[in-house]
Short mmCIF file of C-alpha atoms and ligand atoms in Angstrom, two decimals:
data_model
loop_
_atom_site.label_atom_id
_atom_site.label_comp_id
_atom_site.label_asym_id
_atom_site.label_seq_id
_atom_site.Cartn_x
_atom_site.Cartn_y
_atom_site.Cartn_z
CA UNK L 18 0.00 0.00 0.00
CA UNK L 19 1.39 3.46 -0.90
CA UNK L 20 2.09 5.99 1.53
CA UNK L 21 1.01 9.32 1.70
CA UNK L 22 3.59 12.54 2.53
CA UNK L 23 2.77 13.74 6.05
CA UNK L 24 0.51 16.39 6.71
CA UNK L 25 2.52 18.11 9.32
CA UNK L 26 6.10 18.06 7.39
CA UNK L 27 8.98 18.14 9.34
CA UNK L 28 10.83 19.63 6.14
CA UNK L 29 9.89 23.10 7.34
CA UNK L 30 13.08 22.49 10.48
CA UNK L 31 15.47 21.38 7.45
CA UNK L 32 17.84 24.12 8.10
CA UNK L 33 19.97 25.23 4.71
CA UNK L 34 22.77 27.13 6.89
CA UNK L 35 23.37 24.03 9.05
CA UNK L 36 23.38 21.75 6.05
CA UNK L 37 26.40 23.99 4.51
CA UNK L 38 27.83 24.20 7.60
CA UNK L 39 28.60 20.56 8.40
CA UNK L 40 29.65 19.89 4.78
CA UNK L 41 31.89 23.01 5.25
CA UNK L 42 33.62 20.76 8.22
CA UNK L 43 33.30 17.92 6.61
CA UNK L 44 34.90 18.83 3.70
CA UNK L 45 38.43 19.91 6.15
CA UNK L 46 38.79 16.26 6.62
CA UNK L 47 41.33 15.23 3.70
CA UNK L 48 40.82 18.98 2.31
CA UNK L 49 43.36 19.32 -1.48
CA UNK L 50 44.60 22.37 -2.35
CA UNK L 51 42.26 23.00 -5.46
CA UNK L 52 39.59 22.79 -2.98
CA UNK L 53 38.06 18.98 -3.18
CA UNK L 54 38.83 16.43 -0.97
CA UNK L 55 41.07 13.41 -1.18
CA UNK L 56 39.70 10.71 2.24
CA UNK L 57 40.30 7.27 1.26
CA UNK L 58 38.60 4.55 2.88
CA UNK L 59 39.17 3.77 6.48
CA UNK L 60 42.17 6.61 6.38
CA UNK L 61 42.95 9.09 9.45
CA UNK L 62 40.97 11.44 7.40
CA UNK L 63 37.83 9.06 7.06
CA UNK L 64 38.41 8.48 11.06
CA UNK L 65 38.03 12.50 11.38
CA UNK L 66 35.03 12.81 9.66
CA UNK L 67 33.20 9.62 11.26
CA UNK L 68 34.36 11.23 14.62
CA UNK L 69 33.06 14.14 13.60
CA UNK L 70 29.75 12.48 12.49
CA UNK L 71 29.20 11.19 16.01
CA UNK L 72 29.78 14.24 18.07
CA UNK L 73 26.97 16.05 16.25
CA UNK L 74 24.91 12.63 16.40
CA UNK L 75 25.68 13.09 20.03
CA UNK L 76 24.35 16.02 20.51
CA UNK L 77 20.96 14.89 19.60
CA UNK L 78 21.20 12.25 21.31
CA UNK L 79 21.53 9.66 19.00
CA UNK L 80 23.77 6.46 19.67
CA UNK L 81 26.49 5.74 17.52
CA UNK L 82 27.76 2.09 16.74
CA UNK L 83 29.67 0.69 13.88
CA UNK L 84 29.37 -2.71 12.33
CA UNK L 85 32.12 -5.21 11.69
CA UNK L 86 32.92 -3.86 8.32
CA UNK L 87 33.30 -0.44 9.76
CA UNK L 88 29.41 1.04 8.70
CA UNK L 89 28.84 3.96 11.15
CA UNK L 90 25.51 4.11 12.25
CA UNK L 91 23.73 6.91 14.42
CA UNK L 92 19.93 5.54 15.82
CA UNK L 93 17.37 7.84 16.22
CA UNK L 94 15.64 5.51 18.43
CA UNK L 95 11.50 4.97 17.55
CA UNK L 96 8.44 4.32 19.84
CA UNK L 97 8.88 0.07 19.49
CA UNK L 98 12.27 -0.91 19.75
CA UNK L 99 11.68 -4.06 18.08
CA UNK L 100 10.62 -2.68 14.41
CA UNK L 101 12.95 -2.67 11.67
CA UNK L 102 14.83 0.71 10.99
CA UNK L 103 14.50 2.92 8.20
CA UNK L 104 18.03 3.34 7.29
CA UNK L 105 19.41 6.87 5.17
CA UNK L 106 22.49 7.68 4.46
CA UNK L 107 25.67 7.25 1.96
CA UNK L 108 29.73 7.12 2.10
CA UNK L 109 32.35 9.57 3.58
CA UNK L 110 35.21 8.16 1.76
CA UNK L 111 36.32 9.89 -1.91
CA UNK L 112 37.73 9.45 -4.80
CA UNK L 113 41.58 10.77 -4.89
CA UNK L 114 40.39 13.70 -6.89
CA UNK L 115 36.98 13.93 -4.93
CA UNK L 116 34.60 16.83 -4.39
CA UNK L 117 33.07 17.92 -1.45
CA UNK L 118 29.45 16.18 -2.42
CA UNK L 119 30.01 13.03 -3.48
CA UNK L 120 28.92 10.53 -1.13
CA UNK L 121 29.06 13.07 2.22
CA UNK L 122 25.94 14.99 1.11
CA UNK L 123 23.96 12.05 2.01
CA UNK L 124 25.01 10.85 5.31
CA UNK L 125 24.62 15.11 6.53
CA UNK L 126 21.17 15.23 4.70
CA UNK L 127 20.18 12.11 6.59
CA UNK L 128 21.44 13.84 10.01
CA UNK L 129 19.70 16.70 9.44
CA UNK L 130 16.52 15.22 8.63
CA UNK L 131 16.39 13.17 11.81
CA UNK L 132 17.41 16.87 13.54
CA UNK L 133 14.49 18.46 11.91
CA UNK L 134 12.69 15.41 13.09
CA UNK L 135 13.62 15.69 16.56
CA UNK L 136 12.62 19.89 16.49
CA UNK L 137 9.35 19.26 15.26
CA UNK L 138 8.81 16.94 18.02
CA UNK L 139 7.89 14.26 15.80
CA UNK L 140 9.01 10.43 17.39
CA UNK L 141 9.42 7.74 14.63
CA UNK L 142 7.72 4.86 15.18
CA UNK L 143 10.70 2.54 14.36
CA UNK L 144 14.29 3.88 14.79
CA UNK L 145 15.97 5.67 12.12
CA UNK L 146 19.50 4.63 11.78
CA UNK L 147 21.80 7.77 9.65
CA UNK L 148 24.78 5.38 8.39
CA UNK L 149 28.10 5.96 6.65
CA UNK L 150 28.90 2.68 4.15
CA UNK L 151 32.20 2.13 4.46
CA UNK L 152 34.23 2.07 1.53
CA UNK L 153 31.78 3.26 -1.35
CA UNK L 154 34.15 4.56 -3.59
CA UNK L 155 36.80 1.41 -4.33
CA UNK L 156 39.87 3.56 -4.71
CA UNK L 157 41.88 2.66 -1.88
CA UNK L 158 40.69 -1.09 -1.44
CA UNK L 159 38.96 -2.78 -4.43
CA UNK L 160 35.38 -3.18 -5.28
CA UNK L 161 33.95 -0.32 -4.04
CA UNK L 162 30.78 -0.55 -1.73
CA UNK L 163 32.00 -3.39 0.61
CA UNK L 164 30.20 -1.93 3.31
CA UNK L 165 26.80 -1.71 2.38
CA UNK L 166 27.77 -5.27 0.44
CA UNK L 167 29.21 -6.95 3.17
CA UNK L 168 25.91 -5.59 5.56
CA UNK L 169 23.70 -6.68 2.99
CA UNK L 170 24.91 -10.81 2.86
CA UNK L 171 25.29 -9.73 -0.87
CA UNK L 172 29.26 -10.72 -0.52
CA UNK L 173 31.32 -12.07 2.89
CA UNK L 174 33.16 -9.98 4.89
CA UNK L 175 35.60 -12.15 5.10
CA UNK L 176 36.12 -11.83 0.92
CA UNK L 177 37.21 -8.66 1.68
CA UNK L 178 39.59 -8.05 4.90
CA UNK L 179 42.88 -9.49 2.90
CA UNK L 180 42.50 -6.95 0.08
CA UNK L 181 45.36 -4.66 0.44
CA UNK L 182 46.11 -1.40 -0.91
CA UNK L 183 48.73 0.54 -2.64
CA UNK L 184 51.43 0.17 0.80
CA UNK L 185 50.29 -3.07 1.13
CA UNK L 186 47.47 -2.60 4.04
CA UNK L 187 44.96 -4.69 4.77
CA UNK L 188 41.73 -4.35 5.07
CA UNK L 189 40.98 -6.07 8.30
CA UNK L 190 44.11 -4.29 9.27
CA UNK L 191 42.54 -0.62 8.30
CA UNK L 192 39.83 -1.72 9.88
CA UNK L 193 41.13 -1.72 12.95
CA UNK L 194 42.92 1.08 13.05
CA UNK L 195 40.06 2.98 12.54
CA UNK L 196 38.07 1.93 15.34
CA UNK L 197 41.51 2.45 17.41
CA UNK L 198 41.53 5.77 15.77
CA UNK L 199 37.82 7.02 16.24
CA UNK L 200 37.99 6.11 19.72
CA UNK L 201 41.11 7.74 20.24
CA UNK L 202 39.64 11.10 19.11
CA UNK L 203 36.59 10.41 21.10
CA UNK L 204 37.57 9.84 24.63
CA UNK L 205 39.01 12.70 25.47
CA UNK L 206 35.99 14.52 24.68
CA UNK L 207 34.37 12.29 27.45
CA UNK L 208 32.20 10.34 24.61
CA UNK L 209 32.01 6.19 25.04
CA UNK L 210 33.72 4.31 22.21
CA UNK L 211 31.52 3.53 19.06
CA UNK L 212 29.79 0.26 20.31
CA UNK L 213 30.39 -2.95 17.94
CA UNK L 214 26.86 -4.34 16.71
CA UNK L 215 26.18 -7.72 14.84
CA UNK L 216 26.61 -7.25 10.30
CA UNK L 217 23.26 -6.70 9.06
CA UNK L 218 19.96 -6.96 10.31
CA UNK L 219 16.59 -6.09 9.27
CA UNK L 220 15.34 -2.87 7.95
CA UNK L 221 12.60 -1.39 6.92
CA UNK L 222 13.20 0.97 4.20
CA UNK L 223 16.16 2.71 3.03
CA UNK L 224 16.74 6.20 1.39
CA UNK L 225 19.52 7.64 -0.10
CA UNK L 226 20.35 11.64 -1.49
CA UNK L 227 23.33 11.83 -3.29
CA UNK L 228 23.99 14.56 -6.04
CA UNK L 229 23.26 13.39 -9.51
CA UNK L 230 26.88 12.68 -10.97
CA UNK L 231 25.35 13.95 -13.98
CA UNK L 232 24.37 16.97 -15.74
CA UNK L 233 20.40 16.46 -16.67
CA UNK L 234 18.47 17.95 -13.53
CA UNK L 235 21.05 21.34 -14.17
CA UNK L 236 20.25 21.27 -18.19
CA UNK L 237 16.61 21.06 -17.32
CA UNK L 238 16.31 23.80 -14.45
CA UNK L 239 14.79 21.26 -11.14
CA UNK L 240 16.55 20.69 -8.10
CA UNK L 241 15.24 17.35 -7.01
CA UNK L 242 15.58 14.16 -9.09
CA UNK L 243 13.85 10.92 -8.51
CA UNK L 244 16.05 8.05 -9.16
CA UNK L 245 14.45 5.11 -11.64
CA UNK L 246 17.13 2.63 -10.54
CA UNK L 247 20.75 2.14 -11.17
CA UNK L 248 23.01 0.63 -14.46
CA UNK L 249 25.12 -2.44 -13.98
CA UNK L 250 28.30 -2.40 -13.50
CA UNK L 251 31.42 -4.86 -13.68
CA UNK L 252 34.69 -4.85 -12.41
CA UNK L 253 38.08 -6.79 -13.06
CA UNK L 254 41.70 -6.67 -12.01
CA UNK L 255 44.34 -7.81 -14.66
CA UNK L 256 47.55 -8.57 -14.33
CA UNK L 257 50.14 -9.31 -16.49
CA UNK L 258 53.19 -10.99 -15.85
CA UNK L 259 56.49 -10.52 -18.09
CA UNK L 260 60.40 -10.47 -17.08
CA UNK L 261 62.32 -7.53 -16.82
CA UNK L 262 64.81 -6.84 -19.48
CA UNK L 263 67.28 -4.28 -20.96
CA UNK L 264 66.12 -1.60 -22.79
CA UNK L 265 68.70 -1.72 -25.49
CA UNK L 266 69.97 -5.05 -25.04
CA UNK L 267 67.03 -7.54 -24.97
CA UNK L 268 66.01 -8.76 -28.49
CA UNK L 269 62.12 -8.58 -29.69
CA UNK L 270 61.78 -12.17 -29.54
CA UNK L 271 63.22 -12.50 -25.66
CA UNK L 272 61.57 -10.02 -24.21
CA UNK L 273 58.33 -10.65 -22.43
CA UNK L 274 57.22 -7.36 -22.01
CA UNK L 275 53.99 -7.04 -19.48
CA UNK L 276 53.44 -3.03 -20.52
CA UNK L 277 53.13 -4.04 -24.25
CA UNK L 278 50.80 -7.05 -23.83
CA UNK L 279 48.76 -4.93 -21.26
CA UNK L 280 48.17 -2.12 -24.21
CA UNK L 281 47.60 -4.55 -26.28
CA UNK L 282 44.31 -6.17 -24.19
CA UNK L 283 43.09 -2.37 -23.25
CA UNK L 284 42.92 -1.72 -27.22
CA UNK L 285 41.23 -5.29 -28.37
CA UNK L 286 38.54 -4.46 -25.33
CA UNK L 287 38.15 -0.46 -26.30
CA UNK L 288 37.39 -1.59 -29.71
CA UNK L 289 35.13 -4.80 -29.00
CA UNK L 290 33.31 -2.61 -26.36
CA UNK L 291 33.10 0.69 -28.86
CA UNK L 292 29.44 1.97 -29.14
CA UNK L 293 28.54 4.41 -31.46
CA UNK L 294 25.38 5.83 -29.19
CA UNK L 295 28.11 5.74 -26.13
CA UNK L 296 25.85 3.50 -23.58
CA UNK L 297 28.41 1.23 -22.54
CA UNK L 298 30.92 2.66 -20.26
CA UNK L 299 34.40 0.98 -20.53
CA UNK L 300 37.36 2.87 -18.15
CA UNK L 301 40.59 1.40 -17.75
CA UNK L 302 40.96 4.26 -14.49
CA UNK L 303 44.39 2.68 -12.93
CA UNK L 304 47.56 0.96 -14.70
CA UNK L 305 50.49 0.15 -12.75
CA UNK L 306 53.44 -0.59 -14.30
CA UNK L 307 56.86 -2.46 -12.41
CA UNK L 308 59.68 -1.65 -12.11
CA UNK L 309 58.64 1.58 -13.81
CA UNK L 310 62.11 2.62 -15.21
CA UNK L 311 63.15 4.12 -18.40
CA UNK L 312 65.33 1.73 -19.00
CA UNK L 313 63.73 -1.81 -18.34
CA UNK L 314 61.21 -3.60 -20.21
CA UNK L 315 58.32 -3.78 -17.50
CA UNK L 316 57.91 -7.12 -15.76
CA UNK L 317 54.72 -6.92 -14.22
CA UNK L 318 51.82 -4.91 -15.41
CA UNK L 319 48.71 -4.63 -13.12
CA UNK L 320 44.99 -2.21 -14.78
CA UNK L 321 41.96 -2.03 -13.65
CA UNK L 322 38.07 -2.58 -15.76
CA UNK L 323 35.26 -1.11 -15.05
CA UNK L 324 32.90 -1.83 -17.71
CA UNK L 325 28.78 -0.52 -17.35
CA UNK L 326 25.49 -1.09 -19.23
CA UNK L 327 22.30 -0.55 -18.45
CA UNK L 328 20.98 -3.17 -20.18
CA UNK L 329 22.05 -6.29 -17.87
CA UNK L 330 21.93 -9.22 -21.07
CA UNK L 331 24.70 -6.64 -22.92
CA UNK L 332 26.57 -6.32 -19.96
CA UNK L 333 26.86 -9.80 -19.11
CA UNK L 334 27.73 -10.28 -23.17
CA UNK L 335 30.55 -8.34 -22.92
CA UNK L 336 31.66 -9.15 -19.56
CA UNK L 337 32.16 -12.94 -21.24
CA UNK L 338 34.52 -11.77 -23.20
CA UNK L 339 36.85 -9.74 -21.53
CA UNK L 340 38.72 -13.10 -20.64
CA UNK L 341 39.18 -14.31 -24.19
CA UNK L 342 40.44 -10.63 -25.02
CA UNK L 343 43.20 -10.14 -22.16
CA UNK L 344 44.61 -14.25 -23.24
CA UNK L 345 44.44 -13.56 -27.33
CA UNK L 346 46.95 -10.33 -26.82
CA UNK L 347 49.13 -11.82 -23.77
CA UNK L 348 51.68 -12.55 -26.22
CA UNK L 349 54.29 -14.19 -24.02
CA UNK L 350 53.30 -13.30 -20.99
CA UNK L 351 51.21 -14.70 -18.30
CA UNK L 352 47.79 -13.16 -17.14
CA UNK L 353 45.72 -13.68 -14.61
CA UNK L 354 42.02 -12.38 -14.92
CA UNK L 355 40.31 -11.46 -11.29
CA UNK L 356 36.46 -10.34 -11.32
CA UNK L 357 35.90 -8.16 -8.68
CA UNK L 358 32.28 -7.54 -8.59
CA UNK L 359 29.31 -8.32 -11.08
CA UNK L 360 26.42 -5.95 -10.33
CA UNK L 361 23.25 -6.01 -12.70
CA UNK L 362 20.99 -3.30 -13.44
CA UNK L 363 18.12 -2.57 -10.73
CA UNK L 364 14.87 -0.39 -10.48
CA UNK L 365 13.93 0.86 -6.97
CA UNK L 366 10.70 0.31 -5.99
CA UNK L 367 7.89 1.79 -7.35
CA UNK L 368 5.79 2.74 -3.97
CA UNK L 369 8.94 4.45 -2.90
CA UNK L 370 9.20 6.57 -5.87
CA UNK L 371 5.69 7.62 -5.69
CA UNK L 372 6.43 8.59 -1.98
CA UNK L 373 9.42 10.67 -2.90
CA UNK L 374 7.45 12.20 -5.47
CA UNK L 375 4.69 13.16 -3.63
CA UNK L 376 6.58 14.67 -0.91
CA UNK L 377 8.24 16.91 -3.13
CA UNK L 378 4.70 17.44 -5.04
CA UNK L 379 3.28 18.66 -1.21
CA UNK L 380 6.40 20.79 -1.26
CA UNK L 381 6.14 22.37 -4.55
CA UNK L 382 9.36 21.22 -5.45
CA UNK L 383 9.03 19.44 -9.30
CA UNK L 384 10.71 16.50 -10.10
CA UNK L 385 12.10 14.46 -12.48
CA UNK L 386 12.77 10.54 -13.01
CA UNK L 387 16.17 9.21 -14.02
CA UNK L 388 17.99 6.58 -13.81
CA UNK L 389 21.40 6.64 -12.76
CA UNK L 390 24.90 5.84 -14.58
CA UNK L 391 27.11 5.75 -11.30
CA UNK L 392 26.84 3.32 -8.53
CA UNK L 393 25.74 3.60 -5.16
CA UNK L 394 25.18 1.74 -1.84
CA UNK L 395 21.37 1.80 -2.20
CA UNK L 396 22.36 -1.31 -4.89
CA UNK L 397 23.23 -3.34 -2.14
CA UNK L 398 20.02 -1.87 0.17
CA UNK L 399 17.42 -2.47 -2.70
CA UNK L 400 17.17 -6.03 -2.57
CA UNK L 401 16.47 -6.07 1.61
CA UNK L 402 14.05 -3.60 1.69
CA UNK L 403 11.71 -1.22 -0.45
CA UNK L 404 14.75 1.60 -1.46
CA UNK L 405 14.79 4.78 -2.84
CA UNK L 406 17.20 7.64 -4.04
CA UNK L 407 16.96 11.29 -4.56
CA UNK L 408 19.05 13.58 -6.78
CA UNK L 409 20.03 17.08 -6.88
CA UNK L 410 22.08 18.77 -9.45
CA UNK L 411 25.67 19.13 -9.89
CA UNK L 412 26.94 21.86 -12.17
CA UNK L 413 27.93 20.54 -15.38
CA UNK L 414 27.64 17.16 -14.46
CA UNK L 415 31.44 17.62 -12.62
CA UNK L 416 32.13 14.50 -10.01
CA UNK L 417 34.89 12.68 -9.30
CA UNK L 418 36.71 15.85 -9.70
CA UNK L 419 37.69 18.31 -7.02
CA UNK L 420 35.74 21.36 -8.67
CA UNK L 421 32.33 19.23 -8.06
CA UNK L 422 29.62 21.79 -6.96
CA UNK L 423 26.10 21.58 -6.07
CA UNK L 424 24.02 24.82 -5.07
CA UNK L 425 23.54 25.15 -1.10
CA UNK L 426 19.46 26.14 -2.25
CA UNK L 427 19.57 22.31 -4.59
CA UNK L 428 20.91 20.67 -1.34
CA UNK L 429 18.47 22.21 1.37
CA UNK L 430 15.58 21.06 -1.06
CA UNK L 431 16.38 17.32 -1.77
CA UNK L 432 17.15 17.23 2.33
CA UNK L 433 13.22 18.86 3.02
CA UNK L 434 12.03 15.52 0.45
CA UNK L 435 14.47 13.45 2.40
CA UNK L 436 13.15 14.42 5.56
CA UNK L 437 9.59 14.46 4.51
CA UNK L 438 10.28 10.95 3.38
CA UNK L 439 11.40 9.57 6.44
CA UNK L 440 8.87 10.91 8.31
CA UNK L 441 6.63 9.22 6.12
CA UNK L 442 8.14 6.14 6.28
CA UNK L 443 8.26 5.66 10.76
CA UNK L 444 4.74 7.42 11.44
CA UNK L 445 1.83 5.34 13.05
CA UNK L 446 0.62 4.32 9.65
CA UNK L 447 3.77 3.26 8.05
CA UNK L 448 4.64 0.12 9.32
CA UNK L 449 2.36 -2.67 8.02
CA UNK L 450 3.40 -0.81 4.50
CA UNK L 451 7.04 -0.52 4.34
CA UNK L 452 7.67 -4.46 6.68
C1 GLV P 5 30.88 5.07 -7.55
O1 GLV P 5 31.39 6.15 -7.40
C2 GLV P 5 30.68 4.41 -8.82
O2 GLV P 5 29.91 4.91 -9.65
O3 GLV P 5 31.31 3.39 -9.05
MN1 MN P 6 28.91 8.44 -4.15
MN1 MN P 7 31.92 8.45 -6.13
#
C-alpha cells in the first residue's frame, strides 16, 4: 500500500545554513589544495570525519555504533524498539580527486533530517538509523561498496579483509585502526567508544540523497531528481606478468614485455566494447606498471576494468569476453584475470518513488525521473528492503573531480524531500506498509 507525505512536514526544520555548515567541516577532513577532498577509505581522514559524524549525532542524542565492516551508524531511536529501521544515508570516503558532495551529502542530509525530526517533536515509530557505508568509492581497497555489500549478505566480509592497498594494508588491518583511531579522538571529549553491533539486520526501508553525478536535472532547471534505478556495473583486475629486461639489449623475440601485452588487451577491449550511441561505459581508471624505469622492459603490469550497461543481457555479453580478449593479446606473458564484482541493473521500488514524489509534489518542489549511470550503496540496500534515491544537481555534471559543486538552495531542497520521506516512512501508519 502506498504511503502518503505527512501532513505536518517536518521539512519546514530542514535548516539550509546548518546543512552547509557541516559539509563546510566535513569537507576539512582530507581537504586538497584545489579545494576537493582526497579521504580514502578507512584513512585518518575518514576516522576524522566519522568522529566528527558522532559528536553532532551526540548532541541529539543519538547512539552511535559501527558494524564489523566499519558502517557507522547513528539511531534515532523509535516508539517500538523491536521494528525494523528505516536506514538513510551514503559514504564519507572519496575518490583521490573527490569533491566535497560526493557521497558526504547524504550521510549530513540524513542527520539533518532526523534533527528536523527531533525539532518538530515528531518520534518515529521505528528507529531511524543515519549510516556511513564504508568504503563506497573502491579507490583505496577494491570493489567499491564493501560496506553496504558486506551488511547486505550480498558478498562475505571475510572476501574482503585481505585486500590490500597501494602500501600493502589490509583491510581487516585498516579496519582496525580505525576503530583504534575514532575512539582515540573520542575519549578525550568524554564520549564512550563507538559500540560494535552484529553485520546486518533487518530494515525497513532505506533512502539515499546523493547529487546526480550527472548533468540532466542542471540542463533542465529542477533541483530534485527521482532516481528510476541504477546501471550495472562490472569490475576486473588484470595482471600481467612478463620479465624484466634491458632496454637496449634484450632482443624482440626475448623479451616478455607485461606493458606491451597490457596495451595490447586495453585496445582489443576499447574496440570490441566501442558503441557508437556511447551507452556502454568501458574505463581502464588505474595501470600500474613495475619496475617503472626508463630503462627496463616492464615485468609486471597490473589495470583495472570497469565496464557498465544498463541493459544487464549486454553487460553480461561483454563481460564474457573480456577473458578471451586479455589471453588472445598476452603474447608471451602470463595473465591472470580477477572479477571483482558483477552488479546487474536494478529499479527501486515503485511505492517508494511515488512517496518521494509526492513529498516533493506537497512541497512544490518538481521532479524528475532518471535513472542513474554511477553506482551507489542503495544497490546493495534495494534487494532487503523497499529503497529509494533522490538527486540534486551538480553543475555541469562535474564529479569525481575536485571542482564538483552543487548549489547550497539544490541541497536544502532534496534534504526537506528526504526528511519528509522519512517521516513518512516511521509514522503510526507506516509500518504494516514498508515491513
Ligand atoms: C561510484 O562512485 C561508482 O559509480 O562506481
Ligand atoms: Mn557516491
Ligand atoms: Mn563516487
Amino acid at each position: 500500500m502506498p504511503l502518503n507525505a505527512p501532513d505536518q512536514p517536518v521539512s519546514r526544520h530542514v535548516s539550509q545554513q546548518r546543512l552547509q555548515a557541516r559539509l563546510d567541516t566535513l569537507a576539512r577532513f582530507g581537504a586538497t589544495a584545489k579545494g576537493g577532498v582526497d579521504r580514502q577509505a578507512l584513512s585518518r581522514e575518514d576516522a576524522l570525519a566519522q568522529a566528527q559524524m558522532v559528536r553532532w549525532g551526540h548532541e541529539l542524542g543519538l547512539k552511535a555504533s559501527r558494524d564489523p565492516a566499519g558502517n557507522l551508524f547513528l539511531r534515532f531511536e523509535g516508539l517500538d524498539d523491536g521494528l525494523p529501521p528505516v536506514l538513510s544515508g551514503s559514504h564519507l570516503d572519496s575518490q583521490p580527486t573527490g569533491g566535497r558532495f560526493d557521497g558526504v551529502f547524504g550521510v549530513v542530509a540524513a542527520l539533518e533530517a532526523v534533527q528536523a525530526m527531533a525539532e518538530a517533536g515528531h518520534r518515529p515509530v521505528r528507529a531511524i538509523e543515519v549510516v556511513a557505508w564504508m568504503n563506497e568509492e573502491g579507490s583505496r581497497f577494491a570493489p567499491g561498496m564493501m560496506g553496504s555489500a558486506a551488511f547486505s549478505g550480498a558478498r562475505e566480509l571475510d572476501e574482503f579483509l585481505p585486500v590490500r592497498d597501494g602500501a600493502g594494508i589490509r583491510v581487516d588491518e585498516a579496519l582496525a585502526a580505525t576503530r583504534s583511531g575514532l575512539d582515540e579522538l573520542l575519549a578525550p571529549e568524554g564520549l564512550s567508544p563507538v559500540v560494535l553491533r552484529p553485520l546486518g539486520g533487518p530494515v525497513a526501508a532505506y533512502v539515499e540523497a546523493h547529487i546526480e553525478q550527472g548533468p540532466v536535472l542542471e540542463r533542465v532547471g529542477l533541483s530534485v531528481g527521482i532516481v528510476s534505478g541504477i546501471q550495472g556495473k562490472h569490475t576486473w583486475r588484470i595482471e600481467v606478468l612478463g620479465e624484466a629486461a634491458h632496454a637496449g639489449t634484450s632482443t624482440r623475440a626475448e623479451r616478455k614485455d607485461a606493458l606491451m601485452a597490457a596495451l595490447a588487451m586495453v585496445q582489443a577491449m576499447a574496440q570490441v566494447f566501442h558503441d557508437e550511441d556511447d551507452v556502454t561505459k568501458f574505463t581502464v581508471g588505474r595501470f600500474e606498471v613495475e619496475p617503472n624505469a626508463p630503462s627496463v622492459v616492464a615485468s609486471r603490469a597490473v589495470f583495472s576494468i570497469d565496464l557498465r550497461h544498463p541493459d544487464t543481457d549486454r553487460l553480461n555479453a561483454m563481460s564474457q569476453q573480456v577473458q578471451r580478449l586479455c589471453t588472445e593479446h598476452r603474447g608471451p606473458c602470463e595473465v591472470v584475470v580477477q572479477r571483482l564484482s558483477a552488479a546487474d541493473s536494478l529499479s527501486f521500488s515503485a511505492d517508494m518513488r511515488q512517496l518521494a514524489q509526492d513529498c516533493a509534489q506537497a512541497q512544490d518542489i518538481a521532479t524528475l525521473e532518471l535513472p542513474s549511470a554511477a553506482g551507489h550503496d542503495a544497490r546493495y540496500l534495494n534487494p532487503l528492503a523497499p529503497s529509494a534515491m533522490l538527486f540534486v544537481p551538480c553543475h555541469l555534471g562535474i564529479t569525481h573531480n575536485e571542482a564538483e559543486y552543487a548549489s547550497p538552495h539544490d541541497l536544502w531542497l532534496g534534504t526537506r524531500v528526504l526528511a519528509d520521506m522519512l517521516q513518512a516512512l516511521t509514522t503510526a501508519s507506516s509500518p504494516e506498509s514498508v515491513t
